Tab-separated table of N, CA and C in Angstrom:
chain	number	residue	atom	x	y	z
A	1	MET	N	78.863	119.368	86.497
A	1	MET	CA	78.909	118.331	85.497
A	1	MET	C	79.705	118.749	84.259
A	2	PRO	N	79.530	119.982	83.745
A	2	PRO	CA	80.324	120.383	82.574
A	2	PRO	C	81.825	120.339	82.846
A	3	ALA	N	82.237	120.684	84.057
A	3	ALA	CA	83.669	120.639	84.380
A	3	ALA	C	84.174	119.205	84.342
A	4	ARG	N	83.377	118.277	84.823
A	4	ARG	CA	83.777	116.871	84.800
A	4	ARG	C	83.868	116.365	83.363
A	5	ARG	N	82.903	116.733	82.538
A	5	ARG	CA	82.949	116.309	81.136
A	5	ARG	C	84.201	116.835	80.441
A	6	ARG	N	84.523	118.104	80.700
A	6	ARG	CA	85.742	118.681	80.111
A	6	ARG	C	86.974	117.934	80.583
A	7	PHE	N	87.036	117.664	81.885
A	7	PHE	CA	88.177	116.935	82.445
A	7	PHE	C	88.307	115.559	81.794
A	8	VAL	N	87.203	114.841	81.723
A	8	VAL	CA	87.228	113.487	81.171
A	8	VAL	C	87.618	113.517	79.697
A	9	ARG	N	87.066	114.436	78.938
A	9	ARG	CA	87.444	114.538	77.524
A	9	ARG	C	88.950	114.759	77.376
A	10	ARG	N	89.502	115.593	78.238
A	10	ARG	CA	90.942	115.865	78.178
A	10	ARG	C	91.764	114.633	78.543
A	11	VAL	N	91.316	113.900	79.559
A	11	VAL	CA	92.028	112.675	79.933
A	11	VAL	C	91.986	111.670	78.784
A	12	LEU	N	90.812	111.498	78.182
A	12	LEU	CA	90.682	110.566	77.058
A	12	LEU	C	91.563	110.994	75.892
A	13	ARG	N	91.556	112.274	75.595
A	13	ARG	CA	92.387	112.791	74.506
A	13	ARG	C	93.863	112.554	74.804
A	14	ASP	N	94.269	112.862	76.029
A	14	ASP	CA	95.673	112.678	76.402
A	14	ASP	C	96.070	111.205	76.399
A	15	ALA	N	95.178	110.341	76.884
A	15	ALA	CA	95.488	108.906	76.906
A	15	ALA	C	95.674	108.360	75.496
A	16	ALA	N	94.891	108.865	74.565
A	16	ALA	CA	95.015	108.411	73.180
A	16	ALA	C	96.219	109.038	72.484
A	17	ALA	N	96.578	110.252	72.897
A	17	ALA	CA	97.635	110.989	72.193
A	17	ALA	C	99.036	110.746	72.731
A	18	VAL	N	99.139	110.367	73.989
A	18	VAL	CA	100.472	110.202	74.577
A	18	VAL	C	101.230	109.107	73.825
A	19	THR	N	102.475	109.382	73.538
A	19	THR	CA	103.277	108.414	72.790
A	19	THR	C	103.893	107.386	73.736
A	20	ASP	N	104.319	106.290	73.176
A	20	ASP	CA	105.012	105.288	73.982
A	20	ASP	C	106.289	105.866	74.578
A	21	ALA	N	106.990	106.694	73.833
A	21	ALA	CA	108.214	107.312	74.350
A	21	ALA	C	107.899	108.192	75.562
A	22	GLU	N	106.799	108.904	75.501
A	22	GLU	CA	106.402	109.745	76.637
A	22	GLU	C	105.999	108.891	77.836
A	23	LEU	N	105.253	107.819	77.584
A	23	LEU	CA	104.878	106.919	78.682
A	23	LEU	C	106.120	106.289	79.303
A	24	ASP	N	107.055	105.873	78.458
A	24	ASP	CA	108.297	105.287	78.967
A	24	ASP	C	109.034	106.279	79.863
A	25	ALA	N	109.097	107.524	79.431
A	25	ALA	CA	109.775	108.549	80.230
A	25	ALA	C	109.051	108.750	81.563
A	26	LEU	N	107.733	108.815	81.534
A	26	LEU	CA	106.968	108.982	82.771
A	26	LEU	C	107.184	107.804	83.718
A	27	LEU	N	107.236	106.595	83.169
A	27	LEU	CA	107.417	105.400	84.004
A	27	LEU	C	108.828	105.279	84.564
A	28	ASP	N	109.751	106.064	84.040
A	28	ASP	CA	111.129	106.042	84.548
A	28	ASP	C	111.389	107.097	85.618
A	29	TYR	N	110.378	107.884	85.930
A	29	TYR	CA	110.585	109.017	86.829
A	29	TYR	C	110.008	108.734	88.213
A	30	GLU	N	109.547	109.737	88.902
A	30	GLU	CA	109.081	109.585	90.279
A	30	GLU	C	107.620	109.127	90.329
A	31	TRP	N	107.067	109.019	91.538
A	31	TRP	CA	105.772	108.383	91.710
A	31	TRP	C	104.631	109.112	91.015
A	32	ARG	N	104.645	110.441	91.011
A	32	ARG	CA	103.533	111.172	90.390
A	32	ARG	C	103.466	110.900	88.886
A	33	SER	N	104.611	110.925	88.253
A	33	SER	CA	104.622	110.670	86.802
A	33	SER	C	104.294	109.209	86.516
A	34	ARG	N	104.740	108.304	87.358
A	34	ARG	CA	104.405	106.892	87.167
A	34	ARG	C	102.906	106.650	87.346
A	35	LEU	N	102.341	107.301	88.345
A	35	LEU	CA	100.905	107.179	88.585
A	35	LEU	C	100.117	107.721	87.394
A	36	THR	N	100.537	108.856	86.884
A	36	THR	CA	99.893	109.441	85.707
A	36	THR	C	99.997	108.508	84.508
A	37	ALA	N	101.184	107.990	84.264
A	37	ALA	CA	101.378	107.070	83.133
A	37	ALA	C	100.495	105.836	83.277
A	38	ALA	N	100.436	105.286	84.479
A	38	ALA	CA	99.620	104.088	84.690
A	38	ALA	C	98.147	104.370	84.406
A	39	TRP	N	97.661	105.513	84.827
A	39	TRP	CA	96.267	105.873	84.552
A	39	TRP	C	96.042	106.046	83.052
A	40	LEU	N	96.959	106.688	82.367
A	40	LEU	CA	96.814	106.862	80.918
A	40	LEU	C	96.839	105.504	80.216
A	41	ILE	N	97.702	104.618	80.667
A	41	ILE	CA	97.776	103.265	80.110
A	41	ILE	C	96.466	102.521	80.362
A	42	GLY	N	95.947	102.630	81.580
A	42	GLY	CA	94.691	101.966	81.909
A	42	GLY	C	93.509	102.522	81.148
A	43	VAL	N	93.414	103.833	81.063
A	43	VAL	CA	92.300	104.451	80.359
A	43	VAL	C	92.307	104.047	78.892
A	44	ASP	N	93.479	104.047	78.276
A	44	ASP	CA	93.582	103.708	76.852
A	44	ASP	C	93.761	102.205	76.618
A	45	ARG	N	93.830	101.447	77.698
A	45	ARG	CA	93.990	99.986	77.627
A	45	ARG	C	95.158	99.587	76.722
A	46	ARG	N	96.314	100.095	77.044
A	46	ARG	CA	97.513	99.793	76.249
A	46	ARG	C	98.146	98.499	76.747
A	47	ALA	N	97.702	97.419	76.171
A	47	ALA	CA	98.149	96.086	76.586
A	47	ALA	C	99.648	95.891	76.392
A	48	SER	N	100.256	96.653	75.525
A	48	SER	CA	101.699	96.524	75.302
A	48	SER	C	102.499	96.876	76.563
A	49	TYR	N	101.868	97.507	77.532
A	49	TYR	CA	102.551	97.886	78.775
A	49	TYR	C	102.315	96.898	79.920
A	50	ARG	N	101.595	95.827	79.648
A	50	ARG	CA	101.258	94.860	80.705
A	50	ARG	C	102.500	94.386	81.464
A	51	GLU	N	103.496	93.901	80.751
A	51	GLU	CA	104.688	93.352	81.409
A	51	GLU	C	105.423	94.421	82.214
A	52	ARG	N	105.558	95.599	81.641
A	52	ARG	CA	106.265	96.681	82.337
A	52	ARG	C	105.520	97.090	83.600
A	53	ILE	N	104.209	97.227	83.505
A	53	ILE	CA	103.398	97.580	84.676
A	53	ILE	C	103.540	96.493	85.740
A	54	GLY	N	103.483	95.236	85.325
A	54	GLY	CA	103.636	94.134	86.272
A	54	GLY	C	104.985	94.157	86.965
A	55	THR	N	106.031	94.422	86.221
A	55	THR	CA	107.372	94.500	86.797
A	55	THR	C	107.475	95.655	87.785
A	56	LEU	N	106.951	96.806	87.403
A	56	LEU	CA	106.990	97.966	88.298
A	56	LEU	C	106.205	97.695	89.576
A	57	LEU	N	105.068	97.043	89.449
A	57	LEU	CA	104.274	96.707	90.629
A	57	LEU	C	105.053	95.765	91.541
A	58	LEU	N	105.617	94.720	90.969
A	58	LEU	CA	106.377	93.758	91.774
A	58	LEU	C	107.610	94.387	92.421
A	59	ASP	N	108.263	95.296	91.720
A	59	ASP	CA	109.462	95.936	92.266
A	59	ASP	C	109.125	96.938	93.364
A	60	SER	N	107.967	97.569	93.286
A	60	SER	CA	107.517	98.539	94.286
A	60	SER	C	108.623	99.511	94.691
A	61	GLU	N	109.211	100.150	93.700
A	61	GLU	CA	110.335	101.056	93.945
A	61	GLU	C	109.923	102.385	94.566
A	62	VAL	N	108.729	102.854	94.250
A	62	VAL	CA	108.272	104.141	94.770
A	62	VAL	C	106.882	103.979	95.365
A	63	CYS	N	106.562	104.829	96.306
A	63	CYS	CA	105.248	104.769	96.948
A	63	CYS	C	104.178	105.361	96.030
A	64	PHE	N	102.958	105.013	96.297
A	64	PHE	CA	101.756	105.555	95.667
A	64	PHE	C	101.505	105.136	94.217
A	65	ALA	N	102.519	104.871	93.439
A	65	ALA	CA	102.320	104.547	92.030
A	65	ALA	C	101.600	103.217	91.842
A	66	GLY	N	101.734	102.299	92.783
A	66	GLY	CA	101.132	100.982	92.653
A	66	GLY	C	99.631	101.005	92.482
A	67	VAL	N	98.966	101.992	93.045
A	67	VAL	CA	97.515	102.104	92.864
A	67	VAL	C	97.200	102.278	91.380
A	68	GLY	N	98.004	103.061	90.700
A	68	GLY	CA	97.831	103.241	89.259
A	68	GLY	C	98.116	101.978	88.488
A	69	TYR	N	99.157	101.262	88.891
A	69	TYR	CA	99.486	100.005	88.217
A	69	TYR	C	98.328	99.016	88.350
A	70	CYS	N	97.741	98.957	89.542
A	70	CYS	CA	96.623	98.037	89.765
A	70	CYS	C	95.410	98.446	88.940
A	71	PHE	N	95.164	99.749	88.837
A	71	PHE	CA	94.078	100.242	87.981
A	71	PHE	C	94.320	99.816	86.535
A	72	ALA	N	95.538	100.014	86.055
A	72	ALA	CA	95.854	99.654	84.666
A	72	ALA	C	95.626	98.165	84.429
A	73	LEU	N	96.078	97.319	85.346
A	73	LEU	CA	95.895	95.872	85.180
A	73	LEU	C	94.417	95.498	85.216
A	74	ALA	N	93.664	96.139	86.092
A	74	ALA	CA	92.222	95.870	86.154
A	74	ALA	C	91.554	96.266	84.846
A	75	ARG	N	91.968	97.373	84.261
A	75	ARG	CA	91.386	97.833	82.988
A	75	ARG	C	91.797	96.949	81.824
A	76	LEU	N	93.025	96.429	81.853
A	76	LEU	CA	93.444	95.535	80.767
A	76	LEU	C	92.601	94.265	80.789
A	77	GLY	N	92.339	93.753	81.982
A	77	GLY	CA	91.284	92.781	82.182
A	77	GLY	C	91.467	91.359	81.691
A	78	THR	N	92.689	90.835	81.701
A	78	THR	CA	92.889	89.458	81.239
A	78	THR	C	93.421	88.578	82.368
A	79	ARG	N	93.491	87.298	82.082
A	79	ARG	CA	94.078	86.359	83.042
A	79	ARG	C	95.539	86.707	83.319
A	80	ALA	N	96.243	87.174	82.315
A	80	ALA	CA	97.643	87.570	82.508
A	80	ALA	C	97.741	88.690	83.534
A	81	ASP	N	96.796	89.607	83.515
A	81	ASP	CA	96.786	90.704	84.479
A	81	ASP	C	96.478	90.172	85.878
A	82	ALA	N	95.535	89.256	85.960
A	82	ALA	CA	95.209	88.643	87.247
A	82	ALA	C	96.427	87.911	87.817
A	83	GLU	N	97.165	87.224	86.964
A	83	GLU	CA	98.345	86.485	87.424
A	83	GLU	C	99.434	87.426	87.934
A	84	LEU	N	99.560	88.603	87.331
A	84	LEU	CA	100.521	89.594	87.839
A	84	LEU	C	100.097	90.093	89.221
A	85	LEU	N	98.813	90.302	89.403
A	85	LEU	CA	98.314	90.734	90.707
A	85	LEU	C	98.511	89.647	91.767
A	86	VAL	N	98.284	88.398	91.389
A	86	VAL	CA	98.508	87.281	92.323
A	86	VAL	C	99.988	87.215	92.712
A	87	ALA	N	100.872	87.372	91.744
A	87	ALA	CA	102.312	87.346	92.045
A	87	ALA	C	102.674	88.451	93.029
A	88	TYR	N	102.115	89.621	92.823
A	88	TYR	CA	102.366	90.740	93.739
A	88	TYR	C	101.859	90.405	95.144
A	89	LEU	N	100.617	89.939	95.222
A	89	LEU	CA	100.037	89.616	96.531
A	89	LEU	C	100.795	88.486	97.215
A	90	ASP	N	101.194	87.481	96.474
A	90	ASP	CA	101.978	86.393	97.069
A	90	ASP	C	103.279	86.925	97.668
A	91	ARG	N	103.909	87.855	96.994
A	91	ARG	CA	105.173	88.407	97.482
A	91	ARG	C	104.974	89.317	98.695
A	92	TYR	N	104.016	90.232	98.624
A	92	TYR	CA	103.931	91.273	99.637
A	92	TYR	C	102.977	90.982	100.791
A	93	LEU	N	102.068	90.043	100.643
A	93	LEU	CA	101.269	89.651	101.807
A	93	LEU	C	102.121	88.870	102.789
A	94	ALA	N	103.153	88.234	102.299
A	94	ALA	CA	104.071	87.492	103.172
A	94	ALA	C	105.011	88.429	103.925
A	95	ARG	N	104.972	89.708	103.619
A	95	ARG	CA	105.845	90.711	104.234
A	95	ARG	C	104.992	91.795	104.890
A	96	PRO	N	104.399	91.509	106.048
A	96	PRO	CA	103.468	92.467	106.661
A	96	PRO	C	104.101	93.821	107.011
A	97	GLU	N	105.414	93.871	107.082
A	97	GLU	CA	106.064	95.152	107.372
A	97	GLU	C	105.977	96.109	106.180
A	98	PHE	N	105.636	95.591	105.024
A	98	PHE	CA	105.486	96.420	103.831
A	98	PHE	C	104.005	96.653	103.565
A	99	ASP	N	103.523	97.805	103.951
A	99	ASP	CA	102.142	98.197	103.681
A	99	ASP	C	102.178	99.045	102.422
A	100	TYR	N	102.192	98.372	101.288
A	100	TYR	CA	102.339	99.043	100.009
A	100	TYR	C	100.991	99.154	99.307
A	101	ASP	N	100.800	98.369	98.281
A	101	ASP	CA	99.606	98.460	97.454
A	101	ASP	C	98.785	97.178	97.473
A	102	GLN	N	98.882	96.459	98.580
A	102	GLN	CA	98.162	95.201	98.702
A	102	GLN	C	96.651	95.408	98.553
A	103	ALA	N	96.130	96.470	99.142
A	103	ALA	CA	94.687	96.714	99.080
A	103	ALA	C	94.245	96.965	97.636
A	104	ALA	N	94.967	97.790	96.927
A	104	ALA	CA	94.622	98.070	95.525
A	104	ALA	C	94.753	96.812	94.672
A	105	ALA	N	95.767	96.018	94.945
A	105	ALA	CA	95.969	94.784	94.178
A	105	ALA	C	94.834	93.799	94.423
A	106	LEU	N	94.410	93.659	95.671
A	106	LEU	CA	93.315	92.731	95.947
A	106	LEU	C	92.023	93.225	95.308
A	107	GLY	N	91.742	94.516	95.409
A	107	GLY	CA	90.541	95.058	94.767
A	107	GLY	C	90.531	94.790	93.277
A	108	ALA	N	91.675	94.994	92.621
A	108	ALA	CA	91.780	94.749	91.178
A	108	ALA	C	91.605	93.267	90.868
A	109	LEU	N	92.213	92.421	91.683
A	109	LEU	CA	92.101	90.975	91.452
A	109	LEU	C	90.660	90.502	91.625
A	110	LEU	N	89.979	91.004	92.630
A	110	LEU	CA	88.583	90.616	92.834
A	110	LEU	C	87.709	91.066	91.667
A	111	ARG	N	87.980	92.234	91.138
A	111	ARG	CA	87.230	92.694	89.961
A	111	ARG	C	87.490	91.772	88.774
A	112	LEU	N	88.756	91.442	88.553
A	112	LEU	CA	89.081	90.558	87.434
A	112	LEU	C	88.440	89.186	87.603
A	113	ASP	N	88.469	88.650	88.822
A	113	ASP	CA	87.805	87.360	89.054
A	113	ASP	C	86.333	87.431	88.661
A	114	ALA	N	85.673	88.501	89.045
A	114	ALA	CA	84.247	88.647	88.730
A	114	ALA	C	84.035	88.769	87.220
A	115	GLU	N	84.886	89.508	86.553
A	115	GLU	CA	84.722	89.718	85.113
A	115	GLU	C	85.107	88.486	84.295
A	116	LEU	N	86.143	87.784	84.751
A	116	LEU	CA	86.661	86.649	83.986
A	116	LEU	C	86.020	85.315	84.383
A	117	GLY	N	85.301	85.305	85.500
A	117	GLY	CA	84.743	84.049	86.001
A	117	GLY	C	85.813	83.139	86.573
A	118	THR	N	86.868	83.745	87.103
A	118	THR	CA	87.977	82.985	87.687
A	118	THR	C	87.915	83.065	89.210
A	119	ALA	N	88.829	82.392	89.862
A	119	ALA	CA	88.839	82.352	91.327
A	119	ALA	C	90.259	82.545	91.870
A	120	TYR	N	91.033	83.394	91.218
A	120	TYR	CA	92.411	83.632	91.664
A	120	TYR	C	92.482	84.092	93.121
A	121	ALA	N	91.529	84.903	93.527
A	121	ALA	CA	91.587	85.490	94.872
A	121	ALA	C	91.088	84.555	95.972
A	122	ASP	N	90.449	83.460	95.615
A	122	ASP	CA	89.816	82.611	96.625
A	122	ASP	C	90.766	82.178	97.734
A	123	ARG	N	91.920	81.684	97.389
A	123	ARG	CA	92.836	81.208	98.429
A	123	ARG	C	93.420	82.365	99.238
A	124	ILE	N	93.496	83.533	98.623
A	124	ILE	CA	94.061	84.697	99.307
A	124	ILE	C	93.100	85.215	100.365
A	125	VAL	N	91.806	85.245	100.037
A	125	VAL	CA	90.818	85.799	100.970
A	125	VAL	C	90.109	84.730	101.805
A	126	ALA	N	90.515	83.485	101.678
A	126	ALA	CA	89.910	82.425	102.488
A	126	ALA	C	90.096	82.762	103.966
A	127	PRO	N	89.103	82.442	104.797
A	127	PRO	CA	89.241	82.721	106.240
A	127	PRO	C	90.552	82.147	106.789
A	128	GLY	N	91.281	83.001	107.474
A	128	GLY	CA	92.565	82.589	108.029
A	128	GLY	C	93.685	82.547	107.009
A	129	GLY	N	93.402	82.972	105.780
A	129	GLY	CA	94.383	82.933	104.699
A	129	GLY	C	95.318	84.134	104.707
A	130	PRO	N	96.071	84.285	103.634
A	130	PRO	CA	97.079	85.350	103.574
A	130	PRO	C	96.523	86.756	103.803
A	131	TRP	N	95.324	87.027	103.281
A	131	TRP	CA	94.773	88.373	103.476
A	131	TRP	C	94.461	88.634	104.940
A	132	ASP	N	93.783	87.704	105.584
A	132	ASP	CA	93.458	87.873	107.007
A	132	ASP	C	94.723	88.027	107.844
A	133	THR	N	95.727	87.239	107.543
A	133	THR	CA	96.986	87.319	108.284
A	133	THR	C	97.627	88.685	108.095
A	134	TRP	N	97.689	89.155	106.865
A	134	TRP	CA	98.309	90.452	106.584
A	134	TRP	C	97.544	91.586	107.260
A	135	VAL	N	96.214	91.567	107.149
A	135	VAL	CA	95.391	92.613	107.774
A	135	VAL	C	95.616	92.618	109.284
A	136	GLY	N	95.702	91.437	109.879
A	136	GLY	CA	95.926	91.342	111.318
A	136	GLY	C	97.255	91.924	111.767
A	137	GLU	N	98.213	91.986	110.873
A	137	GLU	CA	99.542	92.521	111.188
A	137	GLU	C	99.641	94.030	110.978
A	138	GLN	N	98.630	94.639	110.381
A	138	GLN	CA	98.691	96.072	110.076
A	138	GLN	C	98.311	96.888	111.310
A	139	VAL	N	99.302	97.343	112.007
A	139	VAL	CA	99.109	98.113	113.232
A	139	VAL	C	98.432	99.440	112.891
A	140	GLY	N	97.390	99.741	113.618
A	140	GLY	CA	96.709	101.016	113.440
A	140	GLY	C	95.763	101.081	112.262
A	141	SER	N	95.612	100.005	111.529
A	141	SER	CA	94.701	100.013	110.390
A	141	SER	C	93.300	99.647	110.839
A	142	ASP	N	92.328	100.255	110.206
A	142	ASP	CA	90.932	99.915	110.434
A	142	ASP	C	90.617	98.719	109.531
A	143	ALA	N	90.415	97.567	110.140
A	143	ALA	CA	90.190	96.344	109.365
A	143	ALA	C	89.003	96.476	108.415
A	144	SER	N	87.997	97.254	108.785
A	144	SER	CA	86.833	97.383	107.902
A	144	SER	C	87.201	98.091	106.593
A	145	SER	N	88.198	98.961	106.640
A	145	SER	CA	88.623	99.636	105.408
A	145	SER	C	89.384	98.690	104.489
A	146	LEU	N	89.807	97.549	105.022
A	146	LEU	CA	90.540	96.564	104.242
A	146	LEU	C	89.691	95.342	103.906
A	147	ALA	N	88.383	95.464	104.105
A	147	ALA	CA	87.481	94.361	103.769
A	147	ALA	C	87.494	94.148	102.256
A	148	PRO	N	87.660	92.906	101.812
A	148	PRO	CA	87.758	92.634	100.372
A	148	PRO	C	86.637	93.255	99.538
A	149	GLU	N	85.397	93.168	100.018
A	149	GLU	CA	84.292	93.727	99.229
A	149	GLU	C	84.405	95.249	99.100
A	150	ARG	N	84.943	95.884	100.099
A	150	ARG	CA	85.142	97.338	100.029
A	150	ARG	C	86.245	97.689	99.024
A	151	LEU	N	87.311	96.901	99.029
A	151	LEU	CA	88.412	97.138	98.091
A	151	LEU	C	87.954	96.928	96.649
A	152	ARG	N	87.159	95.899	96.435
A	152	ARG	CA	86.627	95.671	95.085
A	152	ARG	C	85.722	96.824	94.684
A	153	ALA	N	84.921	97.329	95.611
A	153	ALA	CA	84.021	98.438	95.298
A	153	ALA	C	84.809	99.672	94.848
A	154	TRP	N	85.953	99.937	95.481
A	154	TRP	CA	86.789	101.070	95.076
A	154	TRP	C	87.345	100.862	93.669
A	155	THR	N	87.785	99.645	93.385
A	155	THR	CA	88.285	99.352	92.039
A	155	THR	C	87.158	99.465	91.029
A	156	ASP	N	86.001	98.924	91.365
A	156	ASP	CA	84.851	99.021	90.464
A	156	ASP	C	84.512	100.475	90.173
A	157	LEU	N	84.545	101.313	91.187
A	157	LEU	CA	84.222	102.724	91.011
A	157	LEU	C	85.161	103.375	89.993
A	158	ARG	N	86.447	103.132	90.160
A	158	ARG	CA	87.434	103.707	89.239
A	158	ARG	C	87.274	103.158	87.820
A	159	CYS	N	87.172	101.850	87.723
A	159	CYS	CA	87.081	101.222	86.404
A	159	CYS	C	85.750	101.530	85.726
A	160	ASP	N	84.671	101.534	86.475
A	160	ASP	CA	83.369	101.848	85.888
A	160	ASP	C	83.338	103.283	85.403
A	161	PHE	N	83.980	104.175	86.126
A	161	PHE	CA	84.083	105.559	85.666
A	161	PHE	C	84.800	105.599	84.320
A	162	ALA	N	85.940	104.927	84.247
A	162	ALA	CA	86.694	104.905	82.987
A	162	ALA	C	85.899	104.190	81.899
A	163	ASP	N	85.237	103.101	82.245
A	163	ASP	CA	84.443	102.356	81.266
A	163	ASP	C	83.312	103.208	80.689
A	164	GLY	N	82.785	104.095	81.503
A	164	GLY	CA	81.681	104.929	81.055
A	164	GLY	C	82.078	105.959	80.018
A	165	TRP	N	83.372	106.173	79.858
A	165	TRP	CA	83.833	107.219	78.945
A	165	TRP	C	84.732	106.691	77.831
A	166	THR	N	85.009	105.396	77.837
A	166	THR	CA	85.954	104.863	76.853
A	166	THR	C	85.349	103.684	76.106
A	167	ARG	N	86.049	103.264	75.093
A	167	ARG	CA	85.596	102.120	74.308
A	167	ARG	C	85.826	100.832	75.092
A	168	PRO	N	85.007	99.798	74.820
A	168	PRO	CA	85.201	98.520	75.545
A	168	PRO	C	86.473	97.814	75.136
């Protein structure tokens, strides 16, 4: 437990201390630095990065970073963030050959729907809808790992962890 507290304190300190210039540089580099920047943005809830995070998510230029972008949008927690996630899902669920960050995006969107009292995800997860179609096209995937409630639980775990250590 003490090691976790030290780690979390350092993440919080770094998220508060990192400059916009440093975040911009991280977001211009490879996936590891982008993922790190997205987590720092999400932890510190830097709403000024909403548009940039949304653009990076939609562009999907590098692998793995999208999970961080989805975390950041879930932490920012507004309708604008939900709309960015919907735009991403609308684009990439229609392209089953791209197994990118659809799962993270749906988990984040479901969390936002629950927090905001909205229903953005309803048409996406409706039986026979875009989510079911996309999951059915994922060769070799375990459909149970892509169950919407499981994806939301993963997002909740990440966000609740961050919520437990940061300001609302």
